[in-house]
Tab-separated table of C-alpha atoms and ligand atoms in Angstrom:
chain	number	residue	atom	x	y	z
A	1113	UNK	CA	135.515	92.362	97.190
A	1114	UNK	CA	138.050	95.518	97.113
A	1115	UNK	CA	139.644	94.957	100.203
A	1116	UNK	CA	140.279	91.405	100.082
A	1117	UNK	CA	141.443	91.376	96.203
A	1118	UNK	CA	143.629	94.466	97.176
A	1119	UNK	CA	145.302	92.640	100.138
A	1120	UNK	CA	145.622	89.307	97.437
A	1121	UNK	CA	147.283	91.142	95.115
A	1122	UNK	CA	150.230	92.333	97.635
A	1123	UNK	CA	150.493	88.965	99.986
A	1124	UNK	CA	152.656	86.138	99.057
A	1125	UNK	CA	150.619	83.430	97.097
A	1126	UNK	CA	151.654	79.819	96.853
A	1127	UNK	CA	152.075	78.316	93.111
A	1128	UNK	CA	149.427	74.920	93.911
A	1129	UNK	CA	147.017	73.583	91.884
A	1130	UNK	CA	143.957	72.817	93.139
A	1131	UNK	CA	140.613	69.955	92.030
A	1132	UNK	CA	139.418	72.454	89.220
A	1133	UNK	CA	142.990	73.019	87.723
A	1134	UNK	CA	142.921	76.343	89.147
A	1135	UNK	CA	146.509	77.759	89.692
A	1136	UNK	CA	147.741	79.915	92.949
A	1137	UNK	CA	145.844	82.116	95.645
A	1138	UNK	CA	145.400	85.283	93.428
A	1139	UNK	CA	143.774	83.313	90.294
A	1140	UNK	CA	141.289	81.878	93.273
A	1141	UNK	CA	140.537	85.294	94.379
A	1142	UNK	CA	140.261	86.520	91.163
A	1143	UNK	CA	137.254	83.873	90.461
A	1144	UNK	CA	136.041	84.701	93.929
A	1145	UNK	CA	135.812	88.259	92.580
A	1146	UNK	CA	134.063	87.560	89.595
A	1147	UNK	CA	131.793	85.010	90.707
A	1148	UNK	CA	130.902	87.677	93.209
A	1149	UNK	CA	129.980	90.704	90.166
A	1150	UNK	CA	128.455	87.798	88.048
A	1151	UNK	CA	126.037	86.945	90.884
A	1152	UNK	CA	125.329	90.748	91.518
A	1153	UNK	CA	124.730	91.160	88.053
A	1154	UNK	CA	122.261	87.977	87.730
A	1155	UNK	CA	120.204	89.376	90.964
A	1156	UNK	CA	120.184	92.770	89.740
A	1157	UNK	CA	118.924	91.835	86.008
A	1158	UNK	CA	116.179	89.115	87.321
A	1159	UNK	CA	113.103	90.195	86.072
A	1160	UNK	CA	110.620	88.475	88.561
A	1161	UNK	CA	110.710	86.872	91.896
A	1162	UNK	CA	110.691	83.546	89.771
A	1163	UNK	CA	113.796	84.339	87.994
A	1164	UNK	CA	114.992	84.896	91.484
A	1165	UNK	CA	114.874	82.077	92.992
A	1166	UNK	CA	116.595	80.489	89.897
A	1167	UNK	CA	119.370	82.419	90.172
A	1168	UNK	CA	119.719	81.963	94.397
A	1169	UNK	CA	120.344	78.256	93.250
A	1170	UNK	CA	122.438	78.921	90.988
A	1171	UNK	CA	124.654	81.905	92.868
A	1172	UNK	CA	124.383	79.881	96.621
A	1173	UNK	CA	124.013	76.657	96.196
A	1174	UNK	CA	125.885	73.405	96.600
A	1175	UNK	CA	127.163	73.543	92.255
A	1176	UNK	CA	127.365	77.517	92.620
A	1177	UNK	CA	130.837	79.084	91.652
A	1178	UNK	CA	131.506	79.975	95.394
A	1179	UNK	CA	130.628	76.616	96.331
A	1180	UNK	CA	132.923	75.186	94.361
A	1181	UNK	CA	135.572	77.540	94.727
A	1182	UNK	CA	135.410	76.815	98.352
A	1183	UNK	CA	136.273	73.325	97.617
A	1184	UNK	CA	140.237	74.215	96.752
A	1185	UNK	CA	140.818	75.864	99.964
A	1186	UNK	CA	141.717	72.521	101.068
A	1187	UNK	CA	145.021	72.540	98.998
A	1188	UNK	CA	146.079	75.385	100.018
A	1189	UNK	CA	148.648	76.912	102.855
A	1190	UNK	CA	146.710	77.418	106.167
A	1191	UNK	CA	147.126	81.733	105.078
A	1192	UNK	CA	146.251	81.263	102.294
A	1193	UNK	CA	143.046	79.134	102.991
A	1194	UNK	CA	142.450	81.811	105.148
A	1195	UNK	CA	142.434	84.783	103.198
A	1196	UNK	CA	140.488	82.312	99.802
A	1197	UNK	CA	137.743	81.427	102.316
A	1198	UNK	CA	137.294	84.719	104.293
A	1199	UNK	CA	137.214	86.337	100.091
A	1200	UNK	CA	134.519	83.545	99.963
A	1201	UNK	CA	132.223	84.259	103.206
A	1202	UNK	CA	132.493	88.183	102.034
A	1203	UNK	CA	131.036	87.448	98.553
A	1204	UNK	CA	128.713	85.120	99.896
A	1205	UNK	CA	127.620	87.508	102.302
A	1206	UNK	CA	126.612	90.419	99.947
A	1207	UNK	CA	124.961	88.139	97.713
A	1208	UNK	CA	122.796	86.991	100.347
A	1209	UNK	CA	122.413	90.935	100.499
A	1210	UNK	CA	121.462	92.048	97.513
A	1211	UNK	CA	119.455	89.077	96.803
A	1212	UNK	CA	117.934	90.525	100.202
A	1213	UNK	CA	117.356	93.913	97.753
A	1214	UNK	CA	116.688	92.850	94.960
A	1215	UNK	CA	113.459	90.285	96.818
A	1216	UNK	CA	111.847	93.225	98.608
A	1217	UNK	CA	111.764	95.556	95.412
A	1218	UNK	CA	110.533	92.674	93.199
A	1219	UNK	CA	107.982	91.940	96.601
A	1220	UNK	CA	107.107	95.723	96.065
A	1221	UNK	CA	105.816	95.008	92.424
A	1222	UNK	CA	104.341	91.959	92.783
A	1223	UNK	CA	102.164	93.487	95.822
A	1224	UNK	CA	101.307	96.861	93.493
A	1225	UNK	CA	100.476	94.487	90.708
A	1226	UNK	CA	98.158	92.716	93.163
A	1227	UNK	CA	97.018	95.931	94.319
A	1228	UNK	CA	96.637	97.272	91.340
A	1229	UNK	CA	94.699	93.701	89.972
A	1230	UNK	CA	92.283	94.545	92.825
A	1231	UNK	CA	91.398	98.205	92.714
A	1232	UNK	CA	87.675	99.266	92.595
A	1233	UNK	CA	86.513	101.835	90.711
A	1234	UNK	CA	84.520	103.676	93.586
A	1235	UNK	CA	84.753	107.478	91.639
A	1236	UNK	CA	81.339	108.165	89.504
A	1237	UNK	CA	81.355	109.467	86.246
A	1238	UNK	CA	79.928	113.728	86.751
A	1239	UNK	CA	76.524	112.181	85.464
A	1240	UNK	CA	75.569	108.837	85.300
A	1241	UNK	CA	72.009	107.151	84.412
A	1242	UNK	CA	71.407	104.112	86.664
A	1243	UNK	CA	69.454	101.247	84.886
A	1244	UNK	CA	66.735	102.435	85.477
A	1245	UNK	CA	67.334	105.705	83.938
A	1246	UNK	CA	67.618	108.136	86.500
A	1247	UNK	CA	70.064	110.537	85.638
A	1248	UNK	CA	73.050	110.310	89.327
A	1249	UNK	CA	75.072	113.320	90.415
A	1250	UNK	CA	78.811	112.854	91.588
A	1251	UNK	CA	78.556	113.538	95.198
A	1252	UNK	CA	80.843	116.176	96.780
A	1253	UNK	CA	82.789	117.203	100.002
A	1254	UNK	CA	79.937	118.076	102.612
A	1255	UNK	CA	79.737	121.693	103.358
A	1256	UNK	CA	80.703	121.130	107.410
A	1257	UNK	CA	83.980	119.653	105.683
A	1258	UNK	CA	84.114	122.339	103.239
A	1259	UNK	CA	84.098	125.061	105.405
A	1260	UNK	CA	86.662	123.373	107.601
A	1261	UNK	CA	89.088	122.964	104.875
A	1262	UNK	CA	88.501	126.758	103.819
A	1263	UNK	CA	89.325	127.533	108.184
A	1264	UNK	CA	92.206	126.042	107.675
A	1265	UNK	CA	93.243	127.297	104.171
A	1266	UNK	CA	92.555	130.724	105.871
A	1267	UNK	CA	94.532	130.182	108.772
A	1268	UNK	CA	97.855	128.606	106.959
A	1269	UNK	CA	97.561	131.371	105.041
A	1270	UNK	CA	98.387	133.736	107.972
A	1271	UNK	CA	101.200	131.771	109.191
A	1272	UNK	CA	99.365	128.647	111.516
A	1273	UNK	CA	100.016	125.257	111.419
A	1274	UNK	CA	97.238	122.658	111.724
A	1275	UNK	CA	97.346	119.880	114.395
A	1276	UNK	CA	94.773	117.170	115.012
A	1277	UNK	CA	94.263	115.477	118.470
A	1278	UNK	CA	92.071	112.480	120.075
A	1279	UNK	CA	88.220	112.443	119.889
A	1280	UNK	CA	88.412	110.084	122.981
A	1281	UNK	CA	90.158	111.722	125.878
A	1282	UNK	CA	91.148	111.741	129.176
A	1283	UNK	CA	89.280	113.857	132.270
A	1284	UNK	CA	93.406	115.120	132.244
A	1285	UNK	CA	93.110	116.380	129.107
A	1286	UNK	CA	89.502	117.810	128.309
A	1287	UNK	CA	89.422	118.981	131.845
A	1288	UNK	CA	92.390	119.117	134.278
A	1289	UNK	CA	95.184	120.632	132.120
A	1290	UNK	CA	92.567	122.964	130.821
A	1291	UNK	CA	92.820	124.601	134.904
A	1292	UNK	CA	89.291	122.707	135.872
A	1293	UNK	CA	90.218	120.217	138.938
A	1294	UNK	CA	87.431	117.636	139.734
A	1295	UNK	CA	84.532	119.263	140.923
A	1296	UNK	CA	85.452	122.637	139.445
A	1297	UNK	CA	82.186	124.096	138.838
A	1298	UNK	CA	83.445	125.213	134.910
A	1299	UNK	CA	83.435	121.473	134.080
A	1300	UNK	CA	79.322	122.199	134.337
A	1301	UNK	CA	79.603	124.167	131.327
A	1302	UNK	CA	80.189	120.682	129.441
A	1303	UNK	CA	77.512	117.920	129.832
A	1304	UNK	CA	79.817	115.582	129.135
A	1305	UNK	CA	79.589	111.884	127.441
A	1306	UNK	CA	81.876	109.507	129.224
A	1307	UNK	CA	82.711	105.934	128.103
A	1308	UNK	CA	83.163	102.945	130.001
A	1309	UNK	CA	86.896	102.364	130.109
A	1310	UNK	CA	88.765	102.462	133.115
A	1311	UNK	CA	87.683	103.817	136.513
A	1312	UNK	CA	84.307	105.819	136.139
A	1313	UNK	CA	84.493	109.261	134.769
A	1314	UNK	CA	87.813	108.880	133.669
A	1315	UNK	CA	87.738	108.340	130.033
A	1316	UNK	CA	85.180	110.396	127.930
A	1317	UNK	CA	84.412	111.893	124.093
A	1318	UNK	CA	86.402	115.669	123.921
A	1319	UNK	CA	83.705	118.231	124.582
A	1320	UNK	CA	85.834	120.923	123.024
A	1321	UNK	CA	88.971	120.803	121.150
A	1322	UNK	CA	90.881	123.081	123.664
A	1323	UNK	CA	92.358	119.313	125.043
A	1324	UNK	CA	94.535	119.016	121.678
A	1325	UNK	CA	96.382	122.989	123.347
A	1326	UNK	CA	97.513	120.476	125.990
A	1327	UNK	CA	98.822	117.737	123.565
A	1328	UNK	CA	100.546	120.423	121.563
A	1329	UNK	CA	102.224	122.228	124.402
A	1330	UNK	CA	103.460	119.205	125.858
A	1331	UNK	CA	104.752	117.739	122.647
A	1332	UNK	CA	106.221	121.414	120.866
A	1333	UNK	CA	108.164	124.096	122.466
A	1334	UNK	CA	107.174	127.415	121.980
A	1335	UNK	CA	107.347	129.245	119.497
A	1336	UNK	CA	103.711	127.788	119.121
A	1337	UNK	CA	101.925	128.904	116.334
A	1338	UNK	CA	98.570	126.291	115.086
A	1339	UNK	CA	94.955	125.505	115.077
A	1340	UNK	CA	93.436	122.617	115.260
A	1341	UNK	CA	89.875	121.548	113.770
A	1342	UNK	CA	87.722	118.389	114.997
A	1343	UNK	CA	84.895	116.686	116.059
A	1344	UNK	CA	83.379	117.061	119.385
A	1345	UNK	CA	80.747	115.296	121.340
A	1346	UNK	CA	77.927	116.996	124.232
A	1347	UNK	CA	75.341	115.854	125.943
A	1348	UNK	CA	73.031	118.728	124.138
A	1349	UNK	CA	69.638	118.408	123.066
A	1350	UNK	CA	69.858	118.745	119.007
A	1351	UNK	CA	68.214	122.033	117.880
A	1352	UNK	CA	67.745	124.607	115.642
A	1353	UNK	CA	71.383	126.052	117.350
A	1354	UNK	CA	73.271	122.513	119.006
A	1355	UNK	CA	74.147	118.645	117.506
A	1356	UNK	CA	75.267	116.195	119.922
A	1357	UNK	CA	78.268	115.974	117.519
A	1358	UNK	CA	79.424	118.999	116.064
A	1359	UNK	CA	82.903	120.706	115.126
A	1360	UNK	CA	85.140	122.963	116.212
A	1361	UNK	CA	88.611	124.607	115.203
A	1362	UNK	CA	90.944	125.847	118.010
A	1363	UNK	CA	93.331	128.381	117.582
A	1364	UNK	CA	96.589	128.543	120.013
A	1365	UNK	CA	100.032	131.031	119.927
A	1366	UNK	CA	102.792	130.965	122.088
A	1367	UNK	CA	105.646	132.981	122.269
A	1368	UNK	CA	107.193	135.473	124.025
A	1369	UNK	CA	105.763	138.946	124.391
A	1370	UNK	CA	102.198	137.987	123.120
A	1371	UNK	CA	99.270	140.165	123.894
A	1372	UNK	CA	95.853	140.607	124.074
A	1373	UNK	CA	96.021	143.076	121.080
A	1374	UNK	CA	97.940	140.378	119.509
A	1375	UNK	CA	94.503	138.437	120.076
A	1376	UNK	CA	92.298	141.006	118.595
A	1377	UNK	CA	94.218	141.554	116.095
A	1378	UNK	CA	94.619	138.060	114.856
A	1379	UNK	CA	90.678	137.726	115.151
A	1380	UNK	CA	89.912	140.272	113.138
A	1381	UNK	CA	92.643	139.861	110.727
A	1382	UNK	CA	90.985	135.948	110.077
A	1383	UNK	CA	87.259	137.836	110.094
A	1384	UNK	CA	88.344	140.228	107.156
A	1385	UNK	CA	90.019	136.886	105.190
A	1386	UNK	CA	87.887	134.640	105.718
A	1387	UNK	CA	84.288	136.794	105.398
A	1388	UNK	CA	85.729	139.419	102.838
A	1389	UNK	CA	86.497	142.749	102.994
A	1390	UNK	CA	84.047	145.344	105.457
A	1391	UNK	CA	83.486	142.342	107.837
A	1392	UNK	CA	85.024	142.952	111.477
A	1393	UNK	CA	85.151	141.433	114.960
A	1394	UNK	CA	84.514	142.353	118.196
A	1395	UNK	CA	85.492	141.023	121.733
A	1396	UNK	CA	83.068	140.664	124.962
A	1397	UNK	CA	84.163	139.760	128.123
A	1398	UNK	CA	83.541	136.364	129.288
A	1399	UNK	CA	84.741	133.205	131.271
A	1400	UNK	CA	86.769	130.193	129.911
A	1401	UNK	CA	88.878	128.221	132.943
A	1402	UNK	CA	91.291	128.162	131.012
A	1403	UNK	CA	92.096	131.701	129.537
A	1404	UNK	CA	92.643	134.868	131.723
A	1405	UNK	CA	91.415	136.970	130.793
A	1406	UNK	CA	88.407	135.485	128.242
A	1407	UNK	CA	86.133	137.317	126.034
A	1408	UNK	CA	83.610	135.898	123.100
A	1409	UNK	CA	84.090	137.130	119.998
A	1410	UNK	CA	81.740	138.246	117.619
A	1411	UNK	CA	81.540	139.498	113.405
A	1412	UNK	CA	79.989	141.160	111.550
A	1413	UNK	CA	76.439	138.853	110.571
A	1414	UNK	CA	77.271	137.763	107.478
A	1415	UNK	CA	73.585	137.908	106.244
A	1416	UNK	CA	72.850	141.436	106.367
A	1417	UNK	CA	76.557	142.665	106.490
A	1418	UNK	CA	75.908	144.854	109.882
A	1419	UNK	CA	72.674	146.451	109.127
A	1420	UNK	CA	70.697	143.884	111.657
A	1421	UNK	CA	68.222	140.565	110.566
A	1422	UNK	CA	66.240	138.235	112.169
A	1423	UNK	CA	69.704	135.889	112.202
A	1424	UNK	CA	71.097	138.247	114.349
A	1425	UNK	CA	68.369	139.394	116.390
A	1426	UNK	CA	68.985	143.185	114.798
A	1427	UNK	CA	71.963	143.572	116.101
A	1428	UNK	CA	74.265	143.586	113.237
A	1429	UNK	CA	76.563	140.764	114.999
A	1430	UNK	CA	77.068	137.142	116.054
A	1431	UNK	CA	78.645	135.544	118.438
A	1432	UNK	CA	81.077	132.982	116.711
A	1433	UNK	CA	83.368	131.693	119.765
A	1434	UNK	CA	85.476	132.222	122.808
A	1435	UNK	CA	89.177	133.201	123.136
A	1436	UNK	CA	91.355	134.600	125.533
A	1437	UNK	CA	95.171	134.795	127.261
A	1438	UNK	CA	96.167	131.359	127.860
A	1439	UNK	CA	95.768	130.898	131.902
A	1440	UNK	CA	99.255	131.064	134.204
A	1441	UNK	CA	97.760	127.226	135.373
A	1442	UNK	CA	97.269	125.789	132.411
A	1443	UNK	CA	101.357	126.878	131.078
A	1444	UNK	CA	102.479	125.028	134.160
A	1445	UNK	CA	100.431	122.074	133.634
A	1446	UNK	CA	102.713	121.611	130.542
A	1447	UNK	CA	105.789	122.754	132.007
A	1448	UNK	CA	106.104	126.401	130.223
A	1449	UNK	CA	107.343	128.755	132.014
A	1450	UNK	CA	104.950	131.750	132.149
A	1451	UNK	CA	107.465	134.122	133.218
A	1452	UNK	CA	109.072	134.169	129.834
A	1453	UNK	CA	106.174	132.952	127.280
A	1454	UNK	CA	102.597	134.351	127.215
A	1455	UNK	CA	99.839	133.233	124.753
A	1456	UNK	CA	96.217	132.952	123.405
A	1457	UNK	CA	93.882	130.558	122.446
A	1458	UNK	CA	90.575	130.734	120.959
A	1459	UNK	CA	88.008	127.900	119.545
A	1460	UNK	CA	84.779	128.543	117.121
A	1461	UNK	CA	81.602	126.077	116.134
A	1462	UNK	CA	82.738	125.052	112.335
A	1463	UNK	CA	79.349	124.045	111.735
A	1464	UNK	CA	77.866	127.418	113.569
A	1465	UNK	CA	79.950	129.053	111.229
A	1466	UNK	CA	78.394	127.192	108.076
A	1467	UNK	CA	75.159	127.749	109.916
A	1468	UNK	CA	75.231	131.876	110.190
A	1469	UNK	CA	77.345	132.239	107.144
A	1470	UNK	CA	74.703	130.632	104.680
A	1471	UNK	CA	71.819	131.321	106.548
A	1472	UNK	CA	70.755	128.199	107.771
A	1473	UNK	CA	67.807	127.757	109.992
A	1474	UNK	CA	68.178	124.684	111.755
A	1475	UNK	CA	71.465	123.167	112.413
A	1476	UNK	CA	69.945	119.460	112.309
A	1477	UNK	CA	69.668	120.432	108.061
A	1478	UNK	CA	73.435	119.327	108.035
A	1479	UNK	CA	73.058	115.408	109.428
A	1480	UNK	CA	69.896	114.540	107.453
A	1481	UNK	CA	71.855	113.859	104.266
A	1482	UNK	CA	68.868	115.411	102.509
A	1483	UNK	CA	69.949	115.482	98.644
A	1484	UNK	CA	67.794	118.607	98.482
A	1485	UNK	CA	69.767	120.691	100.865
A	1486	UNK	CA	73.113	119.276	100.291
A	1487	UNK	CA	73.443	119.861	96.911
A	1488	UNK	CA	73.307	123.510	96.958
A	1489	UNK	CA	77.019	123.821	98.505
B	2193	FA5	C1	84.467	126.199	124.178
B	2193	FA5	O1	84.220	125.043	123.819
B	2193	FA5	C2	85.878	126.643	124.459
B	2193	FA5	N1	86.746	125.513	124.435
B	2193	FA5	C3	86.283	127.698	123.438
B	2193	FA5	C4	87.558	128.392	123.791
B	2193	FA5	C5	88.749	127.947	123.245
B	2193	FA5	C6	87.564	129.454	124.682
B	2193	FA5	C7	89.948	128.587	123.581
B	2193	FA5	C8	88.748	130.086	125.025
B	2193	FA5	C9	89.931	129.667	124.466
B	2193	FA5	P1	82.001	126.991	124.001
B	2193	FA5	O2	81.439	125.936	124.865
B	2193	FA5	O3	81.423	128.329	124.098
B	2193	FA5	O4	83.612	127.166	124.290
B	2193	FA5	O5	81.946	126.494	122.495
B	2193	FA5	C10	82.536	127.227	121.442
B	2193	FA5	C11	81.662	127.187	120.213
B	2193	FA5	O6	81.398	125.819	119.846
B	2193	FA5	C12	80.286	127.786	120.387
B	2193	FA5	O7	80.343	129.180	120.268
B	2193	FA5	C13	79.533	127.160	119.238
B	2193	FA5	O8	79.877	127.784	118.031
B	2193	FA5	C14	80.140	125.770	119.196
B	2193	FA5	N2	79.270	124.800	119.882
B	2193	FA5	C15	79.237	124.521	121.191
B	2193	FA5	N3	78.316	123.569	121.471
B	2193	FA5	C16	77.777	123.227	120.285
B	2193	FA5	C17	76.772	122.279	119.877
B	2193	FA5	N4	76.180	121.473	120.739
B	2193	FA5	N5	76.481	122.185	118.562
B	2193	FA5	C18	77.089	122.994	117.667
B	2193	FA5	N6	78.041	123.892	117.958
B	2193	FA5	C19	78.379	124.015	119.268
């Protein structure tokens, strides 16, 4: 009410009395005033939505103070009735405001209340005996989604972001972006799972997670620093080495002046702090559409630290993933300019990594939710 009651106090007022035996303009503005900090006051102190409503009855309606205020503007000079009732809309009009408030933060309660009234209890004691007696272990993260969250504890450490990106995509995405036009040959590398959306072929589950490089690039200027983990889907026979659904993290820079020793050196600066200290990387040449030039990259087998096992066939390494300098076609498929930016990208099997890291035989181990095996992680 400050800018009306100022303006009151300075205008000419006329000396009538009105129904309620109210005297002059600036009394009537006066009550306006206060009626208005009562009703704020009222709204702000109601406890529940209950008391609420109460008090909208009482603030707005027909035997409120405003209401009844408004019914001396008839005595008054055709100013004055002006300025009394435009002093009346304004009060009216932040009551209605903060009764506005005040509802959707007592709404807020109520619903956490409710919320609260209807939690379950899903978390298990560390032991528990059923019923029947048998003594229950608390379950715990999975070691696939262990080992992811200790990728990307690794790699946030060294300065990456993480990003996520679709498990369904489109042939744009997993394919065309990625420098692999239909009928490209490369695409072969991929037996790919397609759903039935849209026209045929069009729509299908990510077969890597290189398509979330595309989202990123399009959505985030360079400097471009992230990786991104996820679930992917192939038409692969499960064995002792592949899953039909399996996981992979993706690793992408951009920015100007990047090199391929930039790319060594950020693999093997993740092998020594993620596998410890003596464990190193090397690159092999190779061919990924979308990087120019590619190489797979190898460690140090974590089993016999370099000396050569049966994991890795006696040769002291394994081959974790692929990686290279982000192809000229794929920057312009996201409108960077590859005169001024260069980059790499590279992309690892999470649960190949779990797999050669603790030894495991057969892959398949990880989806048969056997008790047994999963409990030793
Ligand atoms: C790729 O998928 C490329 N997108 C990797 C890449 C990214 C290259 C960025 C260059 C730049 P590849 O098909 O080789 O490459 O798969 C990478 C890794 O995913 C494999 O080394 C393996 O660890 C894992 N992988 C692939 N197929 C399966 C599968 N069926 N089951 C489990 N892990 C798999």
């Amino acid at each position: 009410m400050s800018g009306t009651s100022s303006t009151s106090s300075t205008s000419s007022t006329s000396d009538i009395t009105g129904t309620n035996g109210i005297k002059g303009t600036a009394e009537l503005l006066a009550r306006v005033e206060a009626a208005q900090q009562q009703g704020e006051q009222a709204l702000a102190g109601a406890p529940t939505t209950a008391d609420l409503k109460a008090a909208e009855a009482e603030l707005l309606g027909r035997k409120s103070a405003l209401a009844q205020l408004n019914t001396c503007l008839r005595d008054l000079t055709p100013e004055d009735r002006k300025l009394v009732g435009q002093a009346v809309n304004d009060a009216r009009a932040k009551l209605i405001s903060a009764l506005a408030n005040k509802k959707a933060d007592l709404d807020a309660v109520d619903r956490a209340r409710a919320l609260q009234a209807d939690r379950l209890d899903l978390t298990e004691s560390l032991r528990t005996t059923s019923p029947s007696g048998v003594i229950q272990d608390r379950g715990h993260l999975h070691l696939v989604t262990q080992t992811r969250d200790e990728l990307e504890d690794t790699f946030v450490a060294m300065g990456f972001s993480v990003a996520e990106g679709p498990e369904a995509e489109t042939d744009w995405y997993n394919f065309e972006a990625l420098n692999m036009p239909p009928a490209h040959p490369a695409r072969g590398m991929w037996d790919t799972l397609y759903l039935k959306l849209g026209a045929p072929e069009t729509v299908l589950l990510r077969t890597h997670t290189s398509p979330v490089q595309i989202h990123l690039m399009e959505n985030q200027k360079p400097p471009i620093y992230a990786v991104m983990p996820g679930r992917c889907y192939r038409r692969d026979t499960p064995d002792a080495r592949h899953l039909p659904v399996f996981h992979q993290i993706e690793g992408l820079v951009v920015d100007r002046g990047i090199t391929f020793g930039d790319l060594a050196g950020t693999i093997e600066a993740f092998t020594e702090a993620f596998f410890g200290p003596g464990m190193h990387s090397r690159l092999r040449p190779s061919y990924f559409p979308f990087t120019e030039p590619s190489a797979e990259f190898e460690v140090t087998c974590p089993i016999c630290g370099g000396d050569g096992c049966r994991t890795c066939s006696g040769s002291g390494w394994i081959e974790l993933g692929g990686c290279g300098m982000v192809d000229p076609e794929v920057f312009a498929a996201v409108g960077i300019d590859p005169e001024e930016y260069s980059g790499f990208a590279f992309g690892f099997g999470i649960d190949r990594l779990a797999q050669v890291r603790h030894g495991i035989e057969d892959m398949r181990i990880l989806l048969d939710n056997d008790l047994r095996f999963i409990s030793q992680f």
